[in-house]
Coordinates of C-alpha atoms and ligand atoms in Angstrom, one line a residue:
M1 CA 197.3 -90.3 156.6
Q2 CA 194.3 -88.5 157.4
F3 CA 193.1 -89.1 154.3
L4 CA 193.7 -93.1 155.4
K5 CA 191.6 -92.2 157.6
K6 CA 188.7 -90.6 155.1
N7 CA 189.0 -93.4 152.7
I8 CA 188.6 -95.8 155.6
E9 CA 185.6 -94.3 157.7
N10 CA 184.5 -94.0 153.7
L11 CA 183.9 -97.5 152.6
V12 CA 182.4 -98.3 156.3
A13 CA 179.7 -96.2 155.2
A14 CA 179.5 -98.5 152.0
L15 CA 179.9 -101.6 154.1
A16 CA 176.6 -100.2 156.0
L17 CA 174.0 -99.0 153.2
F18 CA 175.5 -102.1 152.0
L19 CA 174.1 -104.3 154.4
F20 CA 171.2 -102.3 154.8
S21 CA 169.7 -102.1 151.9
A22 CA 171.2 -106.1 151.5
V23 CA 168.4 -106.7 154.4
A24 CA 165.4 -104.6 153.5
C25 CA 165.7 -106.5 150.5
Q26 CA 165.4 -109.2 151.8
E27 CA 162.9 -107.9 154.1
K28 CA 161.0 -107.6 150.4
E29 CA 161.3 -110.6 149.3
D30 CA 159.9 -112.5 152.6
P31 CA 157.3 -114.3 152.7
A32 CA 157.5 -116.3 149.8
P33 CA 154.5 -115.3 147.6
Q34 CA 151.9 -117.7 148.4
K35 CA 150.3 -120.4 146.8
P36 CA 147.0 -119.3 147.0
T37 CA 144.3 -121.6 148.2
G38 CA 140.7 -121.9 148.4
R39 CA 137.4 -120.9 145.8
F40 CA 138.2 -119.9 143.0
P41 CA 137.3 -116.4 142.3
L42 CA 135.4 -117.2 139.1
E43 CA 135.0 -113.3 138.2
K44 CA 138.1 -114.5 136.3
I45 CA 136.9 -116.7 133.6
L46 CA 133.7 -115.1 133.4
Y47 CA 134.0 -113.2 130.9
F48 CA 131.5 -114.1 128.3
G49 CA 128.7 -113.4 130.6
N50 CA 127.1 -115.9 134.0
A51 CA 127.9 -119.3 133.3
T52 CA 126.1 -122.0 136.0
V53 CA 128.9 -124.1 137.8
P54 CA 127.1 -126.8 138.6
A55 CA 127.1 -126.1 143.4
D56 CA 128.2 -129.6 144.3
N57 CA 131.0 -129.5 142.4
P58 CA 132.5 -125.1 143.2
L59 CA 136.1 -124.9 141.4
T60 CA 138.8 -124.5 144.3
Y61 CA 142.7 -123.9 143.4
E62 CA 143.1 -127.6 144.6
G63 CA 140.6 -129.2 142.6
I64 CA 141.4 -126.9 139.5
D65 CA 145.5 -128.2 140.5
L66 CA 144.9 -131.7 140.4
G67 CA 142.4 -132.2 137.8
R68 CA 145.7 -130.6 135.7
F69 CA 147.7 -133.6 137.2
L70 CA 145.7 -135.4 135.9
F71 CA 144.4 -134.6 132.1
Y72 CA 149.0 -134.9 132.0
D73 CA 148.9 -138.2 133.2
T74 CA 149.8 -141.2 131.1
R75 CA 148.1 -143.3 134.4
L76 CA 145.0 -143.0 133.4
S77 CA 146.0 -144.9 130.6
E78 CA 145.7 -149.4 130.1
N79 CA 149.3 -149.8 129.5
N80 CA 150.5 -146.1 131.4
S81 CA 151.0 -144.7 126.9
I82 CA 148.5 -141.4 126.9
S83 CA 147.0 -139.4 128.7
C84 CA 144.7 -137.4 128.2
A85 CA 146.8 -134.6 127.1
S86 CA 148.1 -136.6 124.5
C87 CA 144.9 -135.4 122.0
H88 CA 144.4 -132.8 123.1
A89 CA 147.6 -130.5 122.9
Q90 CA 147.1 -126.6 124.4
E91 CA 150.0 -125.9 121.1
L92 CA 147.2 -126.6 118.8
A93 CA 143.6 -125.3 121.1
F94 CA 143.8 -128.9 122.7
T95 CA 143.5 -130.8 119.9
D96 CA 145.7 -133.6 118.2
G97 CA 145.7 -131.9 114.0
K98 CA 144.8 -135.3 112.8
A99 CA 140.9 -136.9 111.6
Q100 CA 140.9 -139.0 113.5
S101 CA 142.5 -139.7 117.3
V102 CA 144.6 -142.5 117.9
G103 CA 144.5 -144.3 121.2
L104 CA 146.9 -146.4 123.1
R105 CA 147.2 -149.6 120.9
G106 CA 147.1 -147.4 117.7
E107 CA 143.6 -147.7 116.6
K108 CA 142.0 -144.7 115.7
T109 CA 138.9 -142.9 117.7
Q110 CA 135.6 -142.3 115.1
F111 CA 135.3 -138.7 115.3
G112 CA 138.3 -136.1 115.2
A113 CA 139.4 -134.4 119.1
S114 CA 137.4 -131.0 119.9
S115 CA 139.1 -128.7 121.2
L116 CA 138.6 -128.0 124.6
V117 CA 137.5 -124.2 124.6
N118 CA 134.5 -122.3 126.7
L119 CA 133.5 -125.3 128.1
L120 CA 131.8 -123.0 131.3
W121 CA 129.5 -121.9 128.0
Q122 CA 128.6 -125.4 126.5
S123 CA 126.6 -128.3 128.5
R124 CA 125.5 -131.1 125.9
M125 CA 129.2 -132.7 125.1
M126 CA 130.9 -134.9 121.9
W127 CA 130.7 -134.0 118.6
D128 CA 127.0 -136.3 118.2
G129 CA 125.8 -135.1 121.8
R130 CA 125.8 -138.4 123.6
A131 CA 127.9 -137.7 127.3
Q132 CA 125.2 -135.5 129.4
D133 CA 127.6 -133.0 130.5
L134 CA 131.4 -132.4 131.1
R135 CA 130.8 -134.3 134.6
H136 CA 130.3 -138.0 132.6
Q137 CA 132.2 -136.9 129.3
V138 CA 135.6 -137.0 131.7
L139 CA 134.8 -140.5 132.5
M140 CA 134.0 -141.2 129.1
P141 CA 137.8 -141.7 127.6
I142 CA 139.3 -143.5 130.4
Q143 CA 136.8 -146.5 130.0
D144 CA 136.9 -146.2 126.1
P145 CA 138.2 -149.7 124.1
I146 CA 140.3 -148.0 121.6
E147 CA 141.0 -144.0 124.0
M148 CA 142.8 -145.0 127.2
S149 CA 141.0 -148.3 128.2
Q150 CA 140.7 -148.9 131.5
T151 CA 138.2 -149.3 133.9
L152 CA 137.6 -147.0 136.9
A153 CA 138.1 -149.5 139.6
Q154 CA 141.4 -149.9 137.5
T155 CA 142.6 -146.0 138.1
V156 CA 141.1 -145.6 142.2
E157 CA 143.5 -148.3 142.5
K158 CA 146.4 -146.6 140.0
L159 CA 145.8 -143.4 141.5
T160 CA 145.4 -144.9 145.4
Q161 CA 148.6 -146.6 145.4
T162 CA 151.3 -143.1 144.2
D163 CA 153.4 -141.3 146.5
L164 CA 151.5 -138.1 144.8
Y165 CA 147.7 -138.2 144.6
P166 CA 146.2 -139.6 148.2
A167 CA 147.3 -135.5 149.2
K168 CA 145.7 -133.9 145.9
F169 CA 143.0 -135.1 146.9
E170 CA 143.0 -134.4 151.0
A171 CA 143.8 -131.0 149.7
A172 CA 141.2 -130.9 146.8
F173 CA 137.9 -132.7 148.6
G174 CA 138.8 -133.2 151.6
T175 CA 139.8 -136.8 152.0
K176 CA 142.2 -139.1 150.8
E177 CA 140.1 -141.2 150.0
I178 CA 140.0 -141.9 145.7
T179 CA 136.7 -142.0 143.9
P180 CA 135.7 -141.7 140.4
E181 CA 133.3 -138.7 140.9
K182 CA 136.3 -137.3 142.8
I183 CA 138.7 -138.4 139.6
S184 CA 135.9 -136.0 136.9
K185 CA 135.0 -133.6 139.2
A186 CA 138.5 -132.5 139.3
L187 CA 138.7 -133.5 136.1
S188 CA 136.3 -130.5 134.5
Q189 CA 137.2 -128.0 137.9
F190 CA 140.2 -127.7 135.1
L191 CA 138.7 -127.8 132.1
L192 CA 136.6 -124.9 132.9
T193 CA 139.2 -122.9 133.6
L194 CA 140.3 -123.4 130.0
V195 CA 138.9 -119.8 129.2
S196 CA 140.3 -118.0 125.8
K197 CA 139.5 -114.1 125.6
D198 CA 142.4 -113.0 124.2
S199 CA 142.6 -113.1 120.9
K200 CA 142.6 -110.4 118.6
Y201 CA 138.7 -110.6 118.4
D202 CA 138.5 -110.3 122.0
R203 CA 140.4 -106.7 122.2
F204 CA 139.0 -105.2 119.3
K205 CA 135.5 -105.4 122.1
R206 CA 137.8 -104.3 124.9
G207 CA 138.9 -101.3 122.3
E208 CA 142.2 -102.4 122.5
Y209 CA 143.2 -103.3 118.8
Q210 CA 141.9 -101.2 115.4
P211 CA 140.9 -104.6 112.8
T212 CA 141.9 -104.0 109.2
A213 CA 139.2 -102.6 106.8
S214 CA 138.9 -106.4 105.5
E215 CA 139.1 -107.6 109.3
L216 CA 136.1 -105.4 109.9
R217 CA 134.2 -106.5 107.0
G218 CA 134.0 -110.0 108.2
I219 CA 132.5 -109.6 112.0
Q220 CA 130.1 -108.1 110.0
L221 CA 129.8 -111.1 107.1
F222 CA 129.8 -113.7 110.0
F223 CA 127.7 -112.0 112.1
T224 CA 124.6 -111.0 109.4
H225 CA 121.6 -113.4 108.0
P226 CA 122.2 -112.3 104.2
E227 CA 118.5 -110.9 103.0
P228 CA 118.8 -109.6 99.6
E229 CA 115.4 -108.2 99.3
R230 CA 116.5 -105.2 101.1
G231 CA 120.5 -105.3 100.4
I232 CA 121.9 -107.0 103.5
R233 CA 124.2 -109.1 102.4
G234 CA 125.4 -111.6 105.6
G235 CA 127.9 -115.5 105.6
N236 CA 125.1 -116.4 107.3
C237 CA 128.1 -118.4 110.1
G238 CA 126.7 -116.3 113.5
D239 CA 123.4 -117.6 113.2
C240 CA 124.2 -121.0 114.3
H241 CA 128.3 -120.2 115.2
L242 CA 126.3 -117.6 118.3
G243 CA 127.5 -113.9 119.8
D244 CA 130.9 -114.1 120.7
L245 CA 131.9 -117.1 122.5
T246 CA 131.4 -119.0 118.3
S247 CA 129.7 -122.2 119.5
G248 CA 126.2 -123.0 119.4
S249 CA 123.1 -122.7 121.8
P250 CA 124.0 -124.2 125.9
F251 CA 119.9 -125.9 125.7
E252 CA 119.6 -129.2 125.2
F253 CA 120.2 -130.1 121.3
E254 CA 119.8 -126.5 120.1
G255 CA 122.9 -126.4 119.5
F256 CA 123.1 -129.9 116.8
H257 CA 123.0 -128.9 112.9
N258 CA 122.9 -130.5 110.4
N259 CA 126.0 -128.7 108.4
G260 CA 124.9 -129.8 105.0
L261 CA 128.2 -132.0 104.5
E262 CA 126.1 -135.2 103.0
P263 CA 123.2 -136.5 101.1
D264 CA 120.4 -138.8 102.7
P265 CA 122.1 -142.0 101.5
T266 CA 125.3 -141.4 102.9
L267 CA 124.4 -139.0 106.0
A268 CA 125.9 -140.0 109.2
L269 CA 123.5 -141.2 112.0
G270 CA 124.6 -138.3 114.9
L271 CA 122.7 -136.8 117.0
Q272 CA 120.1 -139.7 116.7
R273 CA 122.3 -142.0 118.3
V274 CA 120.8 -140.3 120.9
T275 CA 117.2 -139.2 120.7
N276 CA 116.4 -142.2 117.9
L277 CA 115.2 -139.3 116.0
A278 CA 114.6 -139.3 111.8
A279 CA 114.6 -135.5 112.1
D280 CA 118.6 -135.5 113.8
R281 CA 120.1 -137.6 111.2
G282 CA 123.3 -136.0 110.2
K283 CA 122.7 -133.2 113.0
F284 CA 126.1 -132.8 115.6
K285 CA 127.6 -130.5 117.8
T286 CA 128.2 -126.6 116.3
P287 CA 131.4 -126.6 117.6
S288 CA 133.4 -122.8 119.5
L289 CA 135.5 -121.1 116.2
R290 CA 137.9 -119.9 119.1
N291 CA 141.4 -120.4 117.6
I292 CA 140.1 -122.1 114.9
A293 CA 143.2 -121.9 112.6
L294 CA 145.4 -123.4 115.1
T295 CA 142.4 -127.2 115.0
A296 CA 142.8 -128.0 111.1
P297 CA 141.5 -130.7 110.6
Y298 CA 137.4 -129.8 110.4
M299 CA 134.4 -131.1 111.2
H300 CA 133.6 -134.2 113.2
D301 CA 135.5 -136.2 110.0
G302 CA 138.4 -133.5 110.1
R303 CA 137.3 -134.0 105.8
F304 CA 138.4 -130.2 105.9
Q305 CA 142.4 -129.5 105.5
T306 CA 142.0 -125.7 105.4
L307 CA 139.5 -122.3 106.5
E308 CA 139.5 -122.4 102.6
E309 CA 138.5 -125.3 102.1
V310 CA 134.9 -124.8 104.9
I311 CA 133.9 -121.6 104.1
E312 CA 134.4 -122.8 100.2
H313 CA 131.5 -125.4 101.4
Y314 CA 128.9 -123.4 103.2
D315 CA 128.8 -121.3 100.0
S316 CA 128.4 -123.7 97.0
G317 CA 128.8 -127.4 98.7
I318 CA 126.0 -127.5 100.4
Q319 CA 124.1 -131.5 100.0
H320 CA 120.7 -131.1 100.4
S321 CA 118.5 -134.0 102.9
T322 CA 116.3 -134.3 105.1
T323 CA 117.2 -133.0 107.5
L324 CA 119.4 -130.1 106.1
S325 CA 119.6 -126.7 108.5
P326 CA 116.6 -124.9 107.4
L327 CA 119.6 -121.5 108.5
I328 CA 121.0 -122.7 105.4
I329 CA 118.3 -123.8 103.5
E330 CA 117.0 -119.7 103.2
A331 CA 119.8 -118.2 103.7
S332 CA 121.7 -116.8 100.3
N333 CA 122.7 -113.3 99.1
E334 CA 120.7 -113.8 95.6
I335 CA 117.2 -113.8 95.6
I336 CA 115.6 -117.9 95.1
T337 CA 113.8 -117.7 92.2
D338 CA 113.7 -121.6 91.9
F339 CA 113.9 -123.4 95.0
S340 CA 114.8 -126.5 92.9
A341 CA 118.4 -125.2 92.0
P342 CA 121.7 -125.8 94.5
I343 CA 121.7 -124.2 97.3
R344 CA 124.3 -121.4 97.8
L345 CA 125.5 -118.2 99.6
H346 CA 126.1 -116.5 96.5
L347 CA 130.0 -114.4 98.0
T348 CA 132.6 -112.8 96.4
P349 CA 135.4 -113.8 96.6
Q350 CA 137.1 -110.7 98.3
E351 CA 134.2 -111.5 100.9
K352 CA 135.1 -115.5 102.0
Q353 CA 138.3 -113.7 101.6
D354 CA 136.9 -111.8 104.4
I355 CA 135.3 -114.3 106.7
L356 CA 138.2 -116.4 106.8
N357 CA 140.7 -113.1 108.5
F358 CA 137.3 -113.1 110.5
L359 CA 138.7 -116.1 111.6
H360 CA 142.5 -115.4 111.7
L361 CA 140.6 -113.2 114.4
L362 CA 140.1 -115.6 116.7
T363 CA 143.1 -116.7 117.5
D364 CA 144.5 -116.4 121.3
S365 CA 148.2 -116.9 121.8
T366 CA 147.2 -116.2 125.6
F367 CA 145.4 -119.0 125.6
I368 CA 147.9 -122.0 123.7
Q369 CA 150.8 -120.5 125.5
N370 CA 149.0 -120.0 128.8
P371 CA 151.7 -121.1 132.5
A372 CA 148.2 -122.0 133.9
Y373 CA 147.6 -125.5 131.7
Q374 CA 150.5 -126.4 130.7
N375 CA 152.0 -129.9 131.5
P376 CA 152.2 -129.6 135.8
F377 CA 155.2 -132.9 135.6
E378 CA 157.8 -131.4 133.3
Ligands
HEC1 C1 143.3 -141.1 122.2 C2 142.4 -139.6 121.9 C3 142.3 -139.2 122.7 C4 142.2 -138.8 124.4 C5 143.3 -140.2 125.6 C6 141.3 -137.6 125.0 N1 139.7 -137.4 124.0 FE1 139.0 -135.9 124.5 N2 138.2 -136.4 122.8 C7 138.7 -137.0 121.3 C8 138.2 -136.6 121.6 C9 137.8 -138.6 119.1 C10 136.5 -136.8 121.0 C11 135.5 -136.0 120.4 C12 135.0 -137.5 120.6 C13 132.8 -137.5 119.7 O1 132.6 -136.6 119.8 O2 132.8 -138.8 119.4 C14 136.9 -136.0 122.2 C15 135.8 -134.8 123.2 C16 136.7 -134.7 124.1 C17 135.3 -133.3 124.6 C18 134.0 -132.9 124.4 C19 133.9 -131.9 123.9 C20 133.5 -130.6 123.4 O3 133.4 -129.9 122.7 O4 132.2 -132.3 123.1 C21 135.7 -133.4 126.1 C22 135.8 -132.7 127.4 C23 136.8 -134.1 126.7 N3 136.9 -135.1 125.2 C24 138.1 -134.1 127.2 C25 139.1 -135.4 127.4 C26 139.1 -135.4 129.0 C27 139.3 -134.7 129.8 C28 140.9 -136.6 128.1 C29 141.2 -138.0 129.8 C30 140.4 -138.3 130.8 C31 140.4 -136.6 126.9 N4 139.4 -136.3 126.7 C32 141.3 -137.6 126.9 C33 139.8 -137.8 121.3 C34 141.2 -137.4 122.9
HEC2 C1 123.1 -123.9 110.2 C2 123.7 -124.0 110.9 C3 125.5 -123.3 110.7 C4 126.0 -122.8 110.0 C5 125.2 -121.6 109.5 C6 127.1 -122.7 110.1 N1 128.0 -123.2 111.0 FE1 130.3 -124.1 110.5 N2 128.9 -126.1 111.9 C7 128.1 -125.9 112.4 C8 128.2 -127.0 112.6 C9 126.9 -128.4 113.4 C10 129.3 -127.9 113.2 C11 129.9 -129.2 112.6 C12 129.6 -130.7 111.4 C13 130.1 -131.4 111.5 O1 131.9 -131.4 111.8 O2 129.8 -132.3 111.0 C14 129.7 -126.7 112.1 C15 131.8 -126.8 111.9 C16 132.3 -125.4 111.4 C17 133.8 -125.7 111.2 C18 135.0 -126.3 111.6 C19 134.7 -126.2 113.0 C20 135.4 -127.6 113.3 O3 135.7 -127.6 114.7 O4 136.3 -128.3 113.0 C21 133.9 -124.4 111.1 C22 135.8 -123.5 110.9 C23 132.2 -123.6 110.7 N3 131.1 -124.9 110.7 C24 133.2 -122.2 110.3 C25 131.5 -121.3 110.0 C26 131.4 -119.9 108.5 C27 132.1 -119.6 108.7 C28 129.8 -120.5 108.8 C29 129.1 -119.4 107.7 C30 129.8 -119.0 106.3 C31 129.7 -121.7 109.1 N4 130.5 -122.4 109.7 C32 127.8 -121.6 109.1 C33 127.0 -125.7 112.3 C34 126.2 -123.8 111.3

């Protein structure tokens, strides 16, 4: 009997302890984690140094959230069949793997879909520079007859009729009213948060990854302009694909170059379409090479299937033309004696492999898996 009593006492004590800890646990979990609101802390993404966010469109959690819904919404296309993400898929670093994209009625676009990354540090948009900035760019695919083919008035009308959007526009911009300007502001806010900063190359820069010997040589070659007179070997890439961002200069048209894809008779219009200057014929926007291993095929027209082909192009495939970049003309790893000879970098097979290995260092699996960029409708 004494034994039983003792046991019951133990049981009561254990039960009390259990109840107490259950309450304690609940107190720890409660209140539920609040969704952050208001001003988005820019320093979270200002990794490559300062960039200017337009003063009249500060990033907010609500604006970014709205932009993300719009980016993944097929109601932005006339027949509700495609969204921005149809041509800019996260797993392909926001490209679509095609030489030319396919619009809402199956027609092909003129150029291949650009990767959307680190746009905070770029200004002119589109391969030929025809969008003066991101805010103007994001409304172009909606209205483009081949891409989404919908007027801005239709877009506003469709979004206003949903249950979802009026409240989201109110949360982001203070009133339920939907306007093209608010659509473009929200879309650009979301796109500005697409920052790739966790590739092996970034980890190396932060002292968290030790590159192989070949990768180290690749980094060196990529960023070095060759000077054969002084015994300095280089791949010359960093002359145009600048710094850790590997994209072109953000100053007006400075980042647009003719990188030797065609000779004069077949040279594409490129930047000349925007500036009307013959000197800009065949010049295209220098793209970022971040996640480049995921974004084949390459160049504005997707002419190269592999990075090996791209490197071979720069080494031995350069076509001479009147607007060919001077940065390419004077880059060679052998002293140039005959200036009428074809332009060649003269890299060794090992050096080409080293540069290729560097390009693979720019793949950022955190970026392509980041939940903040995923489809919010799923
Ligand atoms: C039918 C496919 C398609 C759809 C849909 C599409 N895009 Fe694109 N996007 C492209 C193509 C192709 C390019 C390159 C166009 C060019 O340079 O002429 C591009 C370029 C861009 C660029 C320029 C990037 C740079 O570095 O210059 C941005 C930004 C962009 N798209 C955002 C969007 C947004 C936002 C949407 C939805 C509103 C969208 N795209 C819908 C195919 C598409
Ligand atoms: C004179 C400036 C210049 C130099 C030097 C240069 N590039 Fe480029 N690069 C460009 C431009 C401009 C484009 C886009 C051209 C186009 O599509 O018409 C480009 C495109 C590319 C692409 C394709 C990107 C894509 O998204 O399709 C890769 C890859 C690339 N370059 C790698 C390199 C490598 C590697 C080197 C060094 C061996 C190099 N580049 C040297 C200007 C340059």
